[in-house]
């Protein structure tokens, strides 16, 4: 009698192997560019994927060149982002109509965390698409800016070395990082200079923020951004230390030489003056021996100190002639123990000493006449007015929000207008009473609310909503996950009118998704 189990076992094993191989082959053949035509399927994908680029095409024939680029980019960003193809001439016709897409050739929209982010507005190349998908919220890469066509953009060390090897003219290379504020400020001048100087030499740039360019930072000892290095015959000649303006850059490329060393100005203590400069070891004895002394604590780099210095010198001379007291000064950067002892926290700080001891601060003395008038009749200034009570502690119909109650409170309302503010901000102080009046007028509505966020206390909340100035007003509708900047007037009537028309405003936002901010 045959053992059927022994006969079946090899067969089962072969079937399992075939199944595994089939699954692996299926995965290998799966396209990186996902073709889609069902709206529900698309909504599900947007709920589960955080970085999605939709490509609507008029037809495969019309978009043949674009499709090749999109396919290559989808392969390159596999695992980092999801790229979807929707054919508006075929199976995706209904979906295109639902999404209000009518491409002439191709139209691309980006979605971040399930919400519309922006229309793709960069070059239609594999490199541009890949850069965008890897950093959708980043700035336009410098090499894609139309004004930077004459800047030679170097992707890596190999391209840099190749340029230096073949180029016989002078070469300036700007080592930069995309996030660097000084680099961003300099880029327009550098781009214009590259255009004007292209017959003289080469002006290039390399992004050393890229991981693969860490070797560049090490080789050229780049420790700050931007760093500009000039090369001749392939060898480093000098670090450019001139002004970062177009004219200065062009002038340097025409005549590359280091700028003359600036002679530092003499220290205040070394100048001829009737101000007495005190140090830690001379301070106490001098104060004890002079019954009436004003002491200015300063820092040499401080702009306000520099502005006050000639007035202080002039007043010191006048007081010496009148024999009404002495003006002294302390360089707080050289005498930190004295500055610490007298609780100096800013510059300039002027303190009055009487009968050998500290008496009080004199914050309002900023010209020679006032300094002399004070020393004629020293009087302690009145105490500053008490600080205003926190807005949140003042009774009003404004809802004060924090990280803990922000989302729960706004979810309860259909329409919310939130003012992000700082207590010290003058424009905020002007808008506050109008905002309070508007909140009172709208208090009878259970569907809308005016809220406020103190950004000095809720920094993370304000950062999450990209608040860059005060006050910033934003409209919220949590049901539709809609957030929009409010840029209307700042009177109570303006706020009330906006909220009374909130339904119409919301409809407009939903019809124009590019105006909706991705912040919820």
Short mmCIF file of C-alpha atoms in Angstrom, two decimals, residues 64-442:
data_model
loop_
_atom_site.label_atom_id
_atom_site.label_comp_id
_atom_site.label_asym_id
_atom_site.label_seq_id
_atom_site.Cartn_x
_atom_site.Cartn_y
_atom_site.Cartn_z
CA UNK A 64 4.14 60.98 -23.95
CA UNK A 65 7.26 62.99 -23.07
CA UNK A 66 5.86 64.02 -19.68
CA UNK A 67 4.96 60.42 -18.84
CA UNK A 68 8.55 59.31 -19.40
CA UNK A 69 9.79 61.94 -16.94
CA UNK A 70 7.09 61.16 -14.36
CA UNK A 71 7.78 57.41 -14.58
CA UNK A 72 11.51 57.89 -13.97
CA UNK A 73 10.85 60.25 -11.05
CA UNK A 74 8.36 57.79 -9.50
CA UNK A 75 11.00 55.06 -9.59
CA UNK A 76 13.58 57.39 -8.01
CA UNK A 77 11.31 58.38 -5.08
CA UNK A 78 9.86 54.92 -4.46
CA UNK A 79 9.54 54.59 -0.68
CA UNK A 80 9.86 58.36 -0.13
CA UNK A 81 6.73 59.52 -1.94
CA UNK A 82 3.79 58.24 -3.98
CA UNK A 83 3.15 59.32 -7.56
CA UNK A 84 -0.26 58.70 -9.16
CA UNK A 85 -1.30 58.85 -12.83
CA UNK A 86 -4.88 59.75 -13.84
CA UNK A 87 -5.76 59.57 -17.56
CA UNK A 88 -8.48 62.16 -18.24
CA UNK A 89 -9.12 60.75 -21.72
CA UNK A 90 -9.80 57.18 -20.60
CA UNK A 91 -10.75 55.36 -17.41
CA UNK A 92 -9.98 58.38 -15.26
CA UNK A 93 -12.36 60.72 -17.08
CA UNK A 94 -14.93 60.78 -14.25
CA UNK A 95 -12.23 61.18 -11.62
CA UNK A 96 -10.76 64.17 -13.49
CA UNK A 97 -14.20 65.77 -13.60
CA UNK A 98 -14.69 65.09 -9.88
CA UNK A 99 -11.29 66.66 -9.10
CA UNK A 100 -11.96 69.59 -11.50
CA UNK A 101 -8.85 68.75 -13.49
CA UNK A 102 -8.73 69.68 -17.18
CA UNK A 103 -5.07 69.44 -18.30
CA UNK A 104 -3.97 70.62 -21.71
CA UNK A 105 -1.12 68.13 -21.50
CA UNK A 106 -0.34 67.39 -17.85
CA UNK A 107 -1.38 68.96 -14.54
CA UNK A 108 0.27 67.95 -11.25
CA UNK A 109 -1.06 68.52 -7.72
CA UNK A 110 0.68 67.69 -4.47
CA UNK A 111 -1.04 66.41 -1.32
CA UNK A 112 0.63 66.42 2.11
CA UNK A 113 -0.80 64.35 4.98
CA UNK A 114 -4.04 63.85 3.08
CA UNK A 115 -4.61 67.54 2.31
CA UNK A 116 -4.03 69.58 -0.84
CA UNK A 117 -0.66 71.32 -0.55
CA UNK A 118 0.05 73.08 -3.86
CA UNK A 119 0.12 72.77 -7.62
CA UNK A 120 3.49 71.56 -8.92
CA UNK A 121 5.13 74.66 -10.39
CA UNK A 122 8.70 73.61 -11.09
CA UNK A 123 10.49 72.36 -14.19
CA UNK A 124 9.26 69.18 -15.80
CA UNK A 125 12.46 67.20 -15.32
CA UNK A 126 13.31 64.07 -13.34
CA UNK A 127 15.73 65.97 -11.08
CA UNK A 128 13.18 68.71 -10.32
CA UNK A 129 10.39 66.23 -9.56
CA UNK A 130 12.65 64.17 -7.31
CA UNK A 131 13.88 67.27 -5.43
CA UNK A 132 10.29 68.41 -4.95
CA UNK A 133 9.05 65.03 -3.68
CA UNK A 134 11.91 64.82 -1.20
CA UNK A 135 11.19 68.31 0.16
CA UNK A 136 7.72 69.48 -1.00
CA UNK A 137 7.66 72.50 1.33
CA UNK A 138 11.18 73.61 0.52
CA UNK A 139 12.10 76.66 -1.53
CA UNK A 140 12.63 76.47 -5.27
CA UNK A 141 16.16 75.06 -5.79
CA UNK A 142 18.59 77.76 -6.79
CA UNK A 143 19.55 75.98 -10.00
CA UNK A 144 15.90 76.19 -11.13
CA UNK A 145 15.57 79.94 -10.63
CA UNK A 146 15.41 81.69 -14.03
CA UNK A 147 17.79 84.44 -12.87
CA UNK A 148 20.53 81.94 -11.99
CA UNK A 149 21.20 80.58 -15.49
CA UNK A 150 24.79 81.88 -15.54
CA UNK A 151 25.72 80.38 -12.17
CA UNK A 152 27.40 77.00 -12.70
CA UNK A 153 25.61 74.71 -10.25
CA UNK A 154 27.85 71.87 -9.05
CA UNK A 155 26.08 68.76 -7.70
CA UNK A 156 29.11 67.08 -6.07
CA UNK A 157 32.86 67.01 -5.50
CA UNK A 158 33.54 65.25 -8.81
CA UNK A 159 31.86 68.01 -10.83
CA UNK A 160 33.71 70.66 -8.79
CA UNK A 161 37.11 69.05 -9.44
CA UNK A 162 36.26 68.60 -13.14
CA UNK A 163 35.44 72.33 -13.45
CA UNK A 164 38.68 73.39 -11.74
CA UNK A 165 40.72 71.04 -13.93
CA UNK A 166 39.37 72.23 -17.29
CA UNK A 167 38.74 75.96 -16.59
CA UNK A 168 41.67 78.25 -17.38
CA UNK A 169 39.96 81.43 -16.21
CA UNK A 170 39.39 82.42 -12.59
CA UNK A 171 36.69 80.49 -10.74
CA UNK A 172 34.66 81.71 -7.78
CA UNK A 173 32.72 79.03 -5.88
CA UNK A 174 30.00 79.84 -3.36
CA UNK A 175 29.62 77.08 -0.77
CA UNK A 176 26.09 77.42 0.61
CA UNK A 177 23.19 75.73 2.41
CA UNK A 178 19.58 76.20 1.18
CA UNK A 179 18.30 77.01 4.68
CA UNK A 180 20.95 79.71 5.32
CA UNK A 181 19.37 83.19 5.55
CA UNK A 182 22.58 85.02 4.52
CA UNK A 183 22.89 82.70 1.50
CA UNK A 184 19.30 83.44 0.43
CA UNK A 185 19.94 87.18 0.73
CA UNK A 186 23.12 86.93 -1.35
CA UNK A 187 21.79 84.69 -4.16
CA UNK A 188 20.25 87.49 -6.32
CA UNK A 189 23.47 89.56 -6.26
CA UNK A 190 25.58 86.50 -6.95
CA UNK A 191 23.35 85.48 -9.88
CA UNK A 192 23.50 88.98 -11.41
CA UNK A 193 27.28 89.09 -10.93
CA UNK A 194 27.63 85.69 -12.65
CA UNK A 195 25.81 87.07 -15.69
CA UNK A 196 27.84 90.27 -15.82
CA UNK A 197 31.18 88.53 -15.26
CA UNK A 198 30.66 85.43 -17.45
CA UNK A 199 33.15 86.69 -20.05
CA UNK A 200 35.76 87.26 -17.34
CA UNK A 201 35.52 84.10 -15.27
CA UNK A 202 33.22 81.46 -13.83
CA UNK A 203 30.98 81.92 -10.82
CA UNK A 204 29.76 78.58 -9.49
CA UNK A 205 27.84 77.32 -6.46
CA UNK A 206 27.56 74.04 -4.59
CA UNK A 207 24.99 72.98 -2.00
CA UNK A 208 27.08 71.42 0.76
CA UNK A 209 24.01 70.68 2.85
CA UNK A 210 23.54 67.51 0.78
CA UNK A 211 24.77 64.39 2.64
CA UNK A 212 26.98 63.35 -0.27
CA UNK A 213 28.80 66.71 -0.07
CA UNK A 214 30.05 66.30 3.50
CA UNK A 215 33.42 65.46 1.92
CA UNK A 216 33.42 68.91 0.27
CA UNK A 217 32.97 70.64 3.63
CA UNK A 218 35.93 68.72 5.03
CA UNK A 219 38.22 69.23 2.04
CA UNK A 220 37.73 73.00 1.87
CA UNK A 221 37.27 73.55 5.64
CA UNK A 222 33.82 75.12 5.28
CA UNK A 223 32.58 76.14 8.74
CA UNK A 224 30.11 78.91 7.89
CA UNK A 225 27.65 79.85 5.15
CA UNK A 226 28.07 81.28 2.66
CA UNK A 227 31.80 80.81 2.10
CA UNK A 228 33.24 82.11 -1.20
CA UNK A 229 36.59 80.76 -2.42
CA UNK A 230 38.47 81.97 -5.49
CA UNK A 231 40.56 79.56 -7.61
CA UNK A 232 43.15 80.09 -10.33
CA UNK A 233 44.61 77.31 -12.50
CA UNK A 234 42.75 74.73 -10.43
CA UNK A 235 44.31 75.83 -7.12
CA UNK A 236 42.72 77.73 -4.25
CA UNK A 237 44.04 81.28 -4.20
CA UNK A 238 42.03 83.05 -1.50
CA UNK A 239 38.78 83.24 0.46
CA UNK A 240 36.67 86.17 -0.72
CA UNK A 241 36.06 88.58 2.17
CA UNK A 242 34.61 91.57 0.34
CA UNK A 243 31.05 92.89 0.28
CA UNK A 244 28.39 90.51 -1.01
CA UNK A 245 26.94 92.99 -3.52
CA UNK A 246 26.82 92.49 -7.28
CA UNK A 247 29.15 95.41 -8.05
CA UNK A 248 31.79 94.31 -5.52
CA UNK A 249 31.68 90.71 -6.75
CA UNK A 250 32.11 91.78 -10.38
CA UNK A 251 34.93 94.17 -9.45
CA UNK A 252 36.69 91.33 -7.65
CA UNK A 253 36.34 88.96 -10.63
CA UNK A 254 37.93 91.67 -12.84
CA UNK A 255 40.76 92.27 -10.38
CA UNK A 256 40.99 89.40 -7.85
CA UNK A 257 42.95 90.63 -4.87
CA UNK A 258 42.23 90.61 -1.11
CA UNK A 259 40.72 93.82 0.28
CA UNK A 260 43.01 96.06 2.31
CA UNK A 261 42.94 95.29 5.98
CA UNK A 262 40.74 97.78 7.81
CA UNK A 263 42.43 99.55 10.68
CA UNK A 264 40.30 98.95 13.78
CA UNK A 265 39.13 102.13 15.51
CA UNK A 266 40.81 102.97 18.83
CA UNK A 267 39.11 101.82 22.00
CA UNK A 268 37.08 104.44 23.84
CA UNK A 269 39.38 104.21 26.85
CA UNK A 270 42.37 105.11 24.62
CA UNK A 271 40.74 108.26 23.22
CA UNK A 272 41.23 111.70 24.72
CA UNK A 273 38.10 112.32 26.79
CA UNK A 274 36.87 113.61 30.18
CA UNK A 275 35.03 110.33 30.77
CA UNK A 276 36.79 108.25 33.43
CA UNK A 277 37.14 104.59 32.39
CA UNK A 278 36.90 102.23 35.33
CA UNK A 279 38.03 98.65 35.87
CA UNK A 280 37.25 96.10 38.53
CA UNK A 281 40.32 96.97 40.60
CA UNK A 282 39.71 100.77 40.46
CA UNK A 283 35.91 100.90 40.64
CA UNK A 284 35.22 100.82 44.40
CA UNK A 285 37.91 103.33 45.37
CA UNK A 286 36.81 105.79 42.68
CA UNK A 287 33.14 105.63 43.69
CA UNK A 288 34.02 106.13 47.36
CA UNK A 289 36.16 109.20 46.59
CA UNK A 290 33.59 110.92 44.37
CA UNK A 291 30.20 111.84 45.86
CA UNK A 292 28.26 112.10 42.56
CA UNK A 293 29.03 109.71 39.66
CA UNK A 294 27.14 108.47 36.61
CA UNK A 295 28.50 105.17 35.28
CA UNK A 296 27.73 103.96 31.78
CA UNK A 297 28.08 100.18 31.30
CA UNK A 298 28.61 99.53 27.59
CA UNK A 299 29.76 97.04 24.96
CA UNK A 300 32.05 98.23 22.11
CA UNK A 301 29.86 96.53 19.47
CA UNK A 302 26.58 98.01 20.76
CA UNK A 303 24.98 100.46 18.27
CA UNK A 304 23.08 102.43 20.94
CA UNK A 305 26.30 102.77 22.93
CA UNK A 306 28.13 104.15 19.88
CA UNK A 307 25.33 106.66 19.35
CA UNK A 308 25.42 107.79 22.99
CA UNK A 309 29.24 107.96 23.25
CA UNK A 310 29.79 111.48 21.72
CA UNK A 311 26.93 112.90 23.84
CA UNK A 312 28.45 111.30 26.94
CA UNK A 313 31.90 112.73 26.09
CA UNK A 314 30.41 116.22 25.57
CA UNK A 315 28.49 116.09 28.85
CA UNK A 316 31.61 114.90 30.73
CA UNK A 317 33.55 117.95 29.54
CA UNK A 318 30.74 120.33 30.53
CA UNK A 319 30.40 118.77 34.00
CA UNK A 320 34.15 118.94 34.57
CA UNK A 321 34.10 122.67 33.84
CA UNK A 322 31.06 123.16 36.14
CA UNK A 323 32.48 120.83 38.80
CA UNK A 324 29.11 119.12 39.13
CA UNK A 325 30.21 115.50 39.29
CA UNK A 326 31.88 112.89 37.14
CA UNK A 327 30.86 110.72 34.21
CA UNK A 328 32.50 107.29 34.15
CA UNK A 329 32.27 104.25 31.90
CA UNK A 330 32.83 100.49 32.19
CA UNK A 331 33.45 98.17 29.23
CA UNK A 332 31.19 95.30 30.34
CA UNK A 333 32.82 92.90 27.88
CA UNK A 334 36.16 93.35 29.67
CA UNK A 335 34.78 93.71 33.19
CA UNK A 336 31.99 91.08 33.31
CA UNK A 337 32.22 90.71 37.11
CA UNK A 338 31.32 94.41 37.57
CA UNK A 339 28.44 94.12 35.11
CA UNK A 340 27.19 91.02 36.93
CA UNK A 341 27.53 92.65 40.35
CA UNK A 342 25.29 95.55 39.29
CA UNK A 343 22.86 93.32 37.32
CA UNK A 344 23.56 94.84 33.92
CA UNK A 345 21.45 92.97 31.35
CA UNK A 346 21.57 95.35 28.36
CA UNK A 347 23.64 98.12 26.83
CA UNK A 348 24.00 100.95 27.47
CA UNK A 349 22.96 100.86 31.14
CA UNK A 350 23.53 104.08 33.13
CA UNK A 351 23.62 103.89 36.93
CA UNK A 352 23.92 106.74 39.44
CA UNK A 353 26.20 106.42 42.46
CA UNK A 354 25.86 108.84 45.39
CA UNK A 355 28.00 109.17 48.50
CA UNK A 356 30.04 106.05 47.64
CA UNK A 357 27.12 103.70 46.97
CA UNK A 358 24.77 102.71 44.17
CA UNK A 359 21.60 104.85 44.21
CA UNK A 360 19.41 103.99 41.19
CA UNK A 361 19.25 103.48 37.40
CA UNK A 362 18.70 106.41 35.03
CA UNK A 363 17.23 104.88 31.86
CA UNK A 364 16.17 108.04 29.98
CA UNK A 365 19.48 109.96 29.73
CA UNK A 366 20.41 109.77 26.05
CA UNK A 367 21.83 113.24 25.15
CA UNK A 368 24.34 115.69 26.67
CA UNK A 369 21.76 118.27 27.81
CA UNK A 370 19.76 115.70 29.76
CA UNK A 371 22.92 114.25 31.30
CA UNK A 372 24.05 117.69 32.49
CA UNK A 373 20.56 118.61 33.73
CA UNK A 374 20.39 115.39 35.75
CA UNK A 375 23.79 115.99 37.40
CA UNK A 376 22.71 119.55 38.32
CA UNK A 377 19.81 118.11 40.31
CA UNK A 378 19.93 114.29 40.61
CA UNK A 379 16.46 112.82 41.13
CA UNK A 380 15.33 109.23 41.05
CA UNK A 381 13.00 108.63 38.07
CA UNK A 382 9.43 107.56 38.89
CA UNK A 383 8.84 103.80 38.95
CA UNK A 384 7.58 102.29 35.68
CA UNK A 385 3.82 101.70 35.45
CA UNK A 386 2.71 98.22 36.48
CA UNK A 387 2.55 95.76 33.58
CA UNK A 388 -0.80 95.10 31.99
CA UNK A 389 -2.63 92.06 33.25
CA UNK A 390 -2.51 89.05 30.94
CA UNK A 391 -5.20 89.25 28.27
CA UNK A 392 -6.33 85.78 29.30
CA UNK A 393 -7.02 87.10 32.83
CA UNK A 394 -9.21 89.93 31.57
CA UNK A 395 -12.96 89.25 31.18
CA UNK A 396 -14.04 89.02 27.53
CA UNK A 397 -15.75 86.71 25.03
CA UNK A 398 -12.44 85.90 23.35
CA UNK A 399 -11.50 82.23 23.81
CA UNK A 400 -7.87 81.96 24.95
CA UNK A 401 -6.21 78.88 23.53
CA UNK A 402 -3.26 76.74 24.53
CA UNK A 403 -1.69 73.54 23.25
CA UNK A 404 -3.95 71.56 25.59
CA UNK A 405 -7.33 73.00 24.60
CA UNK A 406 -6.65 74.23 21.06
CA UNK A 407 -8.03 71.38 18.96
CA UNK A 408 -10.86 70.32 21.31
CA UNK A 409 -12.20 73.88 21.55
CA UNK A 410 -12.04 74.65 17.82
CA UNK A 411 -13.69 71.35 16.91
CA UNK A 412 -16.77 72.45 18.83
CA UNK A 413 -17.30 75.45 16.55
CA UNK A 414 -18.09 75.59 12.86
CA UNK A 415 -16.16 78.80 12.20
CA UNK A 416 -13.20 80.14 14.19
CA UNK A 417 -11.01 83.21 13.76
CA UNK A 418 -7.81 83.06 15.82
CA UNK A 419 -5.45 85.94 16.60
CA UNK A 420 -1.83 84.89 17.23
CA UNK A 421 -0.16 87.69 19.22
CA UNK A 422 2.65 88.79 21.52
CA UNK A 423 1.81 90.95 24.58
CA UNK A 424 4.58 93.46 23.78
CA UNK A 425 3.48 93.95 20.14
CA UNK A 426 2.10 97.44 19.46
CA UNK A 427 -0.09 96.35 16.53
CA UNK A 428 -1.51 93.58 18.72
CA UNK A 429 -2.40 96.09 21.43
CA UNK A 430 -4.23 98.20 18.82
CA UNK A 431 -6.15 95.23 17.43
CA UNK A 432 -7.01 93.73 20.83
CA UNK A 433 -9.95 96.01 21.86
CA UNK A 434 -11.47 95.70 18.37
CA UNK A 435 -11.14 91.92 18.52
CA UNK A 436 -12.76 91.90 21.99
CA UNK A 437 -15.69 94.02 20.75
CA UNK A 438 -16.18 91.69 17.78
CA UNK A 439 -16.14 88.65 20.07
CA UNK A 440 -18.83 90.24 22.24
CA UNK A 441 -21.00 90.94 19.21
CA UNK A 442 -20.68 87.34 18.02
#
